[in-house]
């Protein structure tokens, strides 16, 4: 009976910590959705940053537990000191990773605010049991499901592709178009990319491997890049559009 009670206490404690992380993720998701003009593609791309999830659910939960340990060892710790501990935990990560500069100070300030939101989420989940499960389980699960959908929008899309090139024209493009290329280990893929923008929208490109990891490229000229295949597999040249009209073409060779 005692072991069961201890297990329930530990499970409840962990659930509260995860709920705090889920609440912070929820707040960030709402801000990201609003900041991107309620466009689902940009929102999903932003929330799909798994490094962000690792910081929130890994670093955030661990720091919160360490702060609880400090408070346990010093039971007279007041609320102001607890706030300060969370603030420092959110701030110091960016300084340790990037050193002291204006960018890490800005990032650290955002991280510090995020840490306080994490703490607020914990307190909310302690008081409201139903919200504890919503933030710990429902919110992360819904966001994970969303990341498996592609919300790219295309109007009047016409494409022409063969073994070494891809061309598309369109009246509207908001999202991404993946161009898969199979390569063997140590082969070099050299590709050119031309984008004709007729309405002032945004566009860009990057390369990913089969694990959805970014592949480093070398720039040969303003419109020609190359990269080396680290292992056999399909590599994807990803062309992105942001409310853009026009056309683009990609041509490649494998050496």
PDB file of N, CA and C in Angstrom, residues 140-206:
ATOM      1  N   UNK A 140       0.291  18.506 -26.160  1.00  0.00           N
ATOM      2  CA  UNK A 140       1.432  17.975 -26.946  1.00  0.00           C
ATOM      3  C   UNK A 140       0.992  16.995 -28.028  1.00  0.00           C
ATOM      4  N   UNK A 141       0.018  16.134 -27.711  1.00  0.00           N
ATOM      5  CA  UNK A 141      -0.434  15.147 -28.692  1.00  0.00           C
ATOM      6  C   UNK A 141      -1.065  15.814 -29.903  1.00  0.00           C
ATOM      7  N   UNK A 142      -1.899  16.822 -29.679  1.00  0.00           N
ATOM      8  CA  UNK A 142      -2.529  17.525 -30.801  1.00  0.00           C
ATOM      9  C   UNK A 142      -1.489  18.222 -31.674  1.00  0.00           C
ATOM     10  N   UNK A 143      -0.495  18.832 -31.043  1.00  0.00           N
ATOM     11  CA  UNK A 143       0.545  19.525 -31.808  1.00  0.00           C
ATOM     12  C   UNK A 143       1.397  18.525 -32.591  1.00  0.00           C
ATOM     13  N   UNK A 144       1.672  17.380 -32.007  1.00  0.00           N
ATOM     14  CA  UNK A 144       2.435  16.343 -32.719  1.00  0.00           C
ATOM     15  C   UNK A 144       1.649  15.854 -33.935  1.00  0.00           C
ATOM     16  N   UNK A 145       0.345  15.679 -33.767  1.00  0.00           N
ATOM     17  CA  UNK A 145      -0.499  15.258 -34.893  1.00  0.00           C
ATOM     18  C   UNK A 145      -0.457  16.307 -36.007  1.00  0.00           C
ATOM     19  N   UNK A 146      -0.535  17.589 -35.635  1.00  0.00           N
ATOM     20  CA  UNK A 146      -0.497  18.658 -36.627  1.00  0.00           C
ATOM     21  C   UNK A 146       0.800  18.663 -37.425  1.00  0.00           C
ATOM     22  N   UNK A 147       1.922  18.314 -36.773  1.00  0.00           N
ATOM     23  CA  UNK A 147       3.214  18.346 -37.461  1.00  0.00           C
ATOM     24  C   UNK A 147       3.302  17.292 -38.563  1.00  0.00           C
ATOM     25  N   UNK A 148       2.371  16.345 -38.591  1.00  0.00           N
ATOM     26  CA  UNK A 148       2.390  15.312 -39.623  1.00  0.00           C
ATOM     27  C   UNK A 148       1.570  15.687 -40.855  1.00  0.00           C
ATOM     28  N   UNK A 149       1.041  16.912 -40.858  1.00  0.00           N
ATOM     29  CA  UNK A 149       0.269  17.386 -42.004  1.00  0.00           C
ATOM     30  C   UNK A 149       1.030  18.498 -42.717  1.00  0.00           C
ATOM     31  N   UNK A 150       0.896  18.521 -44.031  1.00  0.00           N
ATOM     32  CA  UNK A 150       1.497  19.579 -44.840  1.00  0.00           C
ATOM     33  C   UNK A 150       0.392  20.541 -45.261  1.00  0.00           C
ATOM     34  N   UNK A 151       0.466  21.778 -44.783  1.00  0.00           N
ATOM     35  CA  UNK A 151      -0.559  22.772 -45.070  1.00  0.00           C
ATOM     36  C   UNK A 151      -0.157  23.707 -46.204  1.00  0.00           C
ATOM     37  N   UNK A 152       0.719  23.212 -47.078  1.00  0.00           N
ATOM     38  CA  UNK A 152       1.116  23.998 -48.248  1.00  0.00           C
ATOM     39  C   UNK A 152      -0.100  24.318 -49.126  1.00  0.00           C
ATOM     40  N   UNK A 153      -0.157  25.553 -49.607  1.00  0.00           N
ATOM     41  CA  UNK A 153      -1.230  25.989 -50.501  1.00  0.00           C
ATOM     42  C   UNK A 153      -0.646  26.318 -51.873  1.00  0.00           C
ATOM     43  N   UNK A 154      -1.278  25.786 -52.922  1.00  0.00           N
ATOM     44  CA  UNK A 154      -0.839  26.033 -54.293  1.00  0.00           C
ATOM     45  C   UNK A 154      -2.062  26.295 -55.166  1.00  0.00           C
ATOM     46  N   UNK A 155      -1.981  27.334 -55.995  1.00  0.00           N
ATOM     47  CA  UNK A 155      -3.050  27.632 -56.947  1.00  0.00           C
ATOM     48  C   UNK A 155      -2.448  27.743 -58.340  1.00  0.00           C
ATOM     49  N   UNK A 156      -3.148  27.126 -59.303  1.00  0.00           N
ATOM     50  CA  UNK A 156      -2.688  27.120 -60.696  1.00  0.00           C
ATOM     51  C   UNK A 156      -1.244  26.626 -60.786  1.00  0.00           C
ATOM     52  N   UNK A 157      -1.002  25.512 -60.144  1.00  0.00           N
ATOM     53  CA  UNK A 157       0.350  24.934 -60.087  1.00  0.00           C
ATOM     54  C   UNK A 157       0.560  24.030 -61.297  1.00  0.00           C
ATOM     55  N   UNK A 158       1.595  24.309 -62.059  1.00  0.00           N
ATOM     56  CA  UNK A 158       1.965  23.470 -63.202  1.00  0.00           C
ATOM     57  C   UNK A 158       3.429  23.096 -63.069  1.00  0.00           C
ATOM     58  N   UNK A 159       3.727  21.822 -63.184  1.00  0.00           N
ATOM     59  CA  UNK A 159       5.093  21.361 -62.981  1.00  0.00           C
ATOM     60  C   UNK A 159       5.556  20.479 -64.130  1.00  0.00           C
ATOM     61  N   UNK A 160       6.879  20.489 -64.326  1.00  0.00           N
ATOM     62  CA  UNK A 160       7.516  19.652 -65.336  1.00  0.00           C
ATOM     63  C   UNK A 160       8.781  19.086 -64.709  1.00  0.00           C
ATOM     64  N   UNK A 161       8.899  17.775 -64.674  1.00  0.00           N
ATOM     65  CA  UNK A 161      10.054  17.166 -64.015  1.00  0.00           C
ATOM     66  C   UNK A 161      10.586  16.002 -64.824  1.00  0.00           C
ATOM     67  N   UNK A 162      11.894  15.788 -64.691  1.00  0.00           N
ATOM     68  CA  UNK A 162      12.538  14.630 -65.295  1.00  0.00           C
ATOM     69  C   UNK A 162      13.642  14.159 -64.349  1.00  0.00           C
ATOM     70  N   UNK A 163      14.595  13.388 -64.856  1.00  0.00           N
ATOM     71  CA  UNK A 163      15.616  12.795 -63.990  1.00  0.00           C
ATOM     72  C   UNK A 163      16.633  13.791 -63.467  1.00  0.00           C
ATOM     73  N   UNK A 164      16.702  14.976 -64.039  1.00  0.00           N
ATOM     74  CA  UNK A 164      17.737  15.921 -63.597  1.00  0.00           C
ATOM     75  C   UNK A 164      17.250  17.362 -63.467  1.00  0.00           C
ATOM     76  N   UNK A 165      15.938  17.588 -63.531  1.00  0.00           N
ATOM     77  CA  UNK A 165      15.437  18.960 -63.382  1.00  0.00           C
ATOM     78  C   UNK A 165      13.983  18.953 -62.926  1.00  0.00           C
ATOM     79  N   UNK A 166      13.591  20.093 -62.380  1.00  0.00           N
ATOM     80  CA  UNK A 166      12.205  20.285 -61.939  1.00  0.00           C
ATOM     81  C   UNK A 166      11.854  21.747 -62.162  1.00  0.00           C
ATOM     82  N   UNK A 167      10.693  21.988 -62.791  1.00  0.00           N
ATOM     83  CA  UNK A 167      10.239  23.351 -63.059  1.00  0.00           C
ATOM     84  C   UNK A 167       8.771  23.465 -62.664  1.00  0.00           C
ATOM     85  N   UNK A 168       8.422  24.595 -62.052  1.00  0.00           N
ATOM     86  CA  UNK A 168       7.031  24.813 -61.668  1.00  0.00           C
ATOM     87  C   UNK A 168       6.653  26.267 -61.905  1.00  0.00           C
ATOM     88  N   UNK A 169       5.421  26.485 -62.359  1.00  0.00           N
ATOM     89  CA  UNK A 169       4.845  27.835 -62.456  1.00  0.00           C
ATOM     90  C   UNK A 169       3.565  27.847 -61.627  1.00  0.00           C
ATOM     91  N   UNK A 170       3.209  29.001 -61.089  1.00  0.00           N
ATOM     92  CA  UNK A 170       2.072  29.047 -60.170  1.00  0.00           C
ATOM     93  C   UNK A 170       1.574  30.478 -60.010  1.00  0.00           C
ATOM     94  N   UNK A 171       0.289  30.566 -59.670  1.00  0.00           N
ATOM     95  CA  UNK A 171      -0.311  31.863 -59.364  1.00  0.00           C
ATOM     96  C   UNK A 171      -0.199  32.175 -57.868  1.00  0.00           C
ATOM     97  N   UNK A 172      -0.051  31.123 -57.060  1.00  0.00           N
ATOM     98  CA  UNK A 172       0.087  31.325 -55.617  1.00  0.00           C
ATOM     99  C   UNK A 172       0.800  30.110 -55.027  1.00  0.00           C
ATOM    100  N   UNK A 173       1.756  30.388 -54.148  1.00  0.00           N
ATOM    101  CA  UNK A 173       2.520  29.320 -53.497  1.00  0.00           C
ATOM    102  C   UNK A 173       2.856  29.769 -52.086  1.00  0.00           C
ATOM    103  N   UNK A 174       2.336  29.032 -51.104  1.00  0.00           N
ATOM    104  CA  UNK A 174       2.652  29.305 -49.701  1.00  0.00           C
ATOM    105  C   UNK A 174       2.904  27.960 -49.018  1.00  0.00           C
ATOM    106  N   UNK A 175       4.164  27.663 -48.802  1.00  0.00           N
ATOM    107  CA  UNK A 175       4.520  26.372 -48.222  1.00  0.00           C
ATOM    108  C   UNK A 175       5.833  25.863 -48.775  1.00  0.00           C
ATOM    109  N   UNK A 176       5.852  24.578 -49.120  1.00  0.00           N
ATOM    110  CA  UNK A 176       7.100  24.000 -49.593  1.00  0.00           C
ATOM    111  C   UNK A 176       6.849  22.982 -50.696  1.00  0.00           C
ATOM    112  N   UNK A 177       7.842  22.807 -51.542  1.00  0.00           N
ATOM    113  CA  UNK A 177       7.840  21.780 -52.580  1.00  0.00           C
ATOM    114  C   UNK A 177       9.139  20.999 -52.461  1.00  0.00           C
ATOM    115  N   UNK A 178       9.039  19.707 -52.221  1.00  0.00           N
ATOM    116  CA  UNK A 178      10.220  18.864 -52.056  1.00  0.00           C
ATOM    117  C   UNK A 178      10.587  18.193 -53.376  1.00  0.00           C
ATOM    118  N   UNK A 179      11.884  18.207 -53.685  1.00  0.00           N
ATOM    119  CA  UNK A 179      12.394  17.577 -54.902  1.00  0.00           C
ATOM    120  C   UNK A 179      13.351  16.471 -54.471  1.00  0.00           C
ATOM    121  N   UNK A 180      12.917  15.210 -54.525  1.00  0.00           N
ATOM    122  CA  UNK A 180      13.765  14.114 -54.038  1.00  0.00           C
ATOM    123  C   UNK A 180      14.841  13.716 -55.048  1.00  0.00           C
ATOM    124  N   UNK A 181      16.043  13.450 -54.540  1.00  0.00           N
ATOM    125  CA  UNK A 181      17.166  13.000 -55.368  1.00  0.00           C
ATOM    126  C   UNK A 181      17.856  11.849 -54.648  1.00  0.00           C
ATOM    127  N   UNK A 182      17.980  10.729 -55.317  1.00  0.00           N
ATOM    128  CA  UNK A 182      18.682   9.593 -54.702  1.00  0.00           C
ATOM    129  C   UNK A 182      20.176   9.699 -54.998  1.00  0.00           C
ATOM    130  N   UNK A 183      20.976   9.518 -53.963  1.00  0.00           N
ATOM    131  CA  UNK A 183      22.431   9.578 -54.124  1.00  0.00           C
ATOM    132  C   UNK A 183      23.084   8.505 -53.259  1.00  0.00           C
ATOM    133  N   UNK A 184      24.250   8.052 -53.690  1.00  0.00           N
ATOM    134  CA  UNK A 184      25.019   7.081 -52.921  1.00  0.00           C
ATOM    135  C   UNK A 184      26.062   7.787 -52.069  1.00  0.00           C
ATOM    136  N   UNK A 185      26.528   7.088 -51.089  1.00  0.00           N
ATOM    137  CA  UNK A 185      27.509   7.655 -50.170  1.00  0.00           C
ATOM    138  C   UNK A 185      28.718   8.219 -50.917  1.00  0.00           C
ATOM    139  N   UNK A 186      29.130   9.429 -50.524  1.00  0.00           N
ATOM    140  CA  UNK A 186      30.293  10.152 -51.063  1.00  0.00           C
ATOM    141  C   UNK A 186      30.048  10.767 -52.437  1.00  0.00           C
ATOM    142  N   UNK A 187      28.863  10.575 -53.001  1.00  0.00           N
ATOM    143  CA  UNK A 187      28.557  11.280 -54.242  1.00  0.00           C
ATOM    144  C   UNK A 187      28.273  12.757 -53.943  1.00  0.00           C
ATOM    145  N   UNK A 188      28.585  13.615 -54.905  1.00  0.00           N
ATOM    146  CA  UNK A 188      28.355  15.047 -54.756  1.00  0.00           C
ATOM    147  C   UNK A 188      27.214  15.476 -55.662  1.00  0.00           C
ATOM    148  N   UNK A 189      26.245  16.164 -55.088  1.00  0.00           N
ATOM    149  CA  UNK A 189      25.104  16.672 -55.850  1.00  0.00           C
ATOM    150  C   UNK A 189      25.298  18.180 -56.028  1.00  0.00           C
ATOM    151  N   UNK A 190      25.402  18.601 -57.278  1.00  0.00           N
ATOM    152  CA  UNK A 190      25.514  20.023 -57.600  1.00  0.00           C
ATOM    153  C   UNK A 190      24.202  20.457 -58.243  1.00  0.00           C
ATOM    154  N   UNK A 191      23.608  21.525 -57.734  1.00  0.00           N
ATOM    155  CA  UNK A 191      22.313  21.945 -58.277  1.00  0.00           C
ATOM    156  C   UNK A 191      22.236  23.464 -58.419  1.00  0.00           C
ATOM    157  N   UNK A 192      21.502  23.876 -59.435  1.00  0.00           N
ATOM    158  CA  UNK A 192      21.228  25.298 -59.661  1.00  0.00           C
ATOM    159  C   UNK A 192      19.759  25.557 -59.356  1.00  0.00           C
ATOM    160  N   UNK A 193      19.457  26.764 -58.950  1.00  0.00           N
ATOM    161  CA  UNK A 193      18.077  27.106 -58.602  1.00  0.00           C
ATOM    162  C   UNK A 193      17.796  28.542 -59.031  1.00  0.00           C
ATOM    163  N   UNK A 194      16.742  28.703 -59.757  1.00  0.00           N
ATOM    164  CA  UNK A 194      16.323  30.028 -60.220  1.00  0.00           C
ATOM    165  C   UNK A 194      14.867  30.241 -59.827  1.00  0.00           C
ATOM    166  N   UNK A 195      14.592  31.398 -59.239  1.00  0.00           N
ATOM    167  CA  UNK A 195      13.236  31.701 -58.782  1.00  0.00           C
ATOM    168  C   UNK A 195      12.794  33.037 -59.371  1.00  0.00           C
ATOM    169  N   UNK A 196      11.690  33.020 -60.103  1.00  0.00           N
ATOM    170  CA  UNK A 196      11.119  34.238 -60.662  1.00  0.00           C
ATOM    171  C   UNK A 196       9.931  34.651 -59.800  1.00  0.00           C
ATOM    172  N   UNK A 197      10.078  35.770 -59.110  1.00  0.00           N
ATOM    173  CA  UNK A 197       9.054  36.276 -58.200  1.00  0.00           C
ATOM    174  C   UNK A 197       8.304  37.424 -58.895  1.00  0.00           C
ATOM    175  N   UNK A 198       7.002  37.260 -59.084  1.00  0.00           N
ATOM    176  CA  UNK A 198       6.251  38.277 -59.828  1.00  0.00           C
ATOM    177  C   UNK A 198       5.345  39.138 -58.959  1.00  0.00           C
ATOM    178  N   UNK A 199       5.300  38.874 -57.648  1.00  0.00           N
ATOM    179  CA  UNK A 199       4.399  39.668 -56.802  1.00  0.00           C
ATOM    180  C   UNK A 199       5.042  40.163 -55.508  1.00  0.00           C
ATOM    181  N   UNK A 200       6.342  39.952 -55.334  1.00  0.00           N
ATOM    182  CA  UNK A 200       7.014  40.438 -54.135  1.00  0.00           C
ATOM    183  C   UNK A 200       6.927  39.525 -52.941  1.00  0.00           C
ATOM    184  N   UNK A 201       6.415  38.297 -53.101  1.00  0.00           N
ATOM    185  CA  UNK A 201       6.358  37.341 -51.998  1.00  0.00           C
ATOM    186  C   UNK A 201       7.747  36.811 -51.647  1.00  0.00           C
ATOM    187  N   UNK A 202       7.821  36.039 -50.577  1.00  0.00           N
ATOM    188  CA  UNK A 202       9.104  35.504 -50.137  1.00  0.00           C
ATOM    189  C   UNK A 202       9.364  34.098 -50.658  1.00  0.00           C
ATOM    190  N   UNK A 203      10.630  33.705 -50.668  1.00  0.00           N
ATOM    191  CA  UNK A 203      10.977  32.345 -51.084  1.00  0.00           C
ATOM    192  C   UNK A 203      12.354  31.993 -50.534  1.00  0.00           C
ATOM    193  N   UNK A 204      12.661  30.701 -50.531  1.00  0.00           N
ATOM    194  CA  UNK A 204      13.958  30.231 -50.043  1.00  0.00           C
ATOM    195  C   UNK A 204      14.142  28.772 -50.402  1.00  0.00           C
ATOM    196  N   UNK A 205      15.219  28.160 -49.886  1.00  0.00           N
ATOM    197  CA  UNK A 205      15.467  26.753 -50.159  1.00  0.00           C
ATOM    198  C   UNK A 205      16.419  26.195 -49.108  1.00  0.00           C
ATOM    199  N   UNK A 206      16.372  24.872 -48.955  1.00  0.00           N
ATOM    200  CA  UNK A 206      17.310  24.149 -48.098  1.00  0.00           C
ATOM    201  C   UNK A 206      17.311  22.691 -48.527  1.00  0.00           C
TER     202      UNK A 206
END
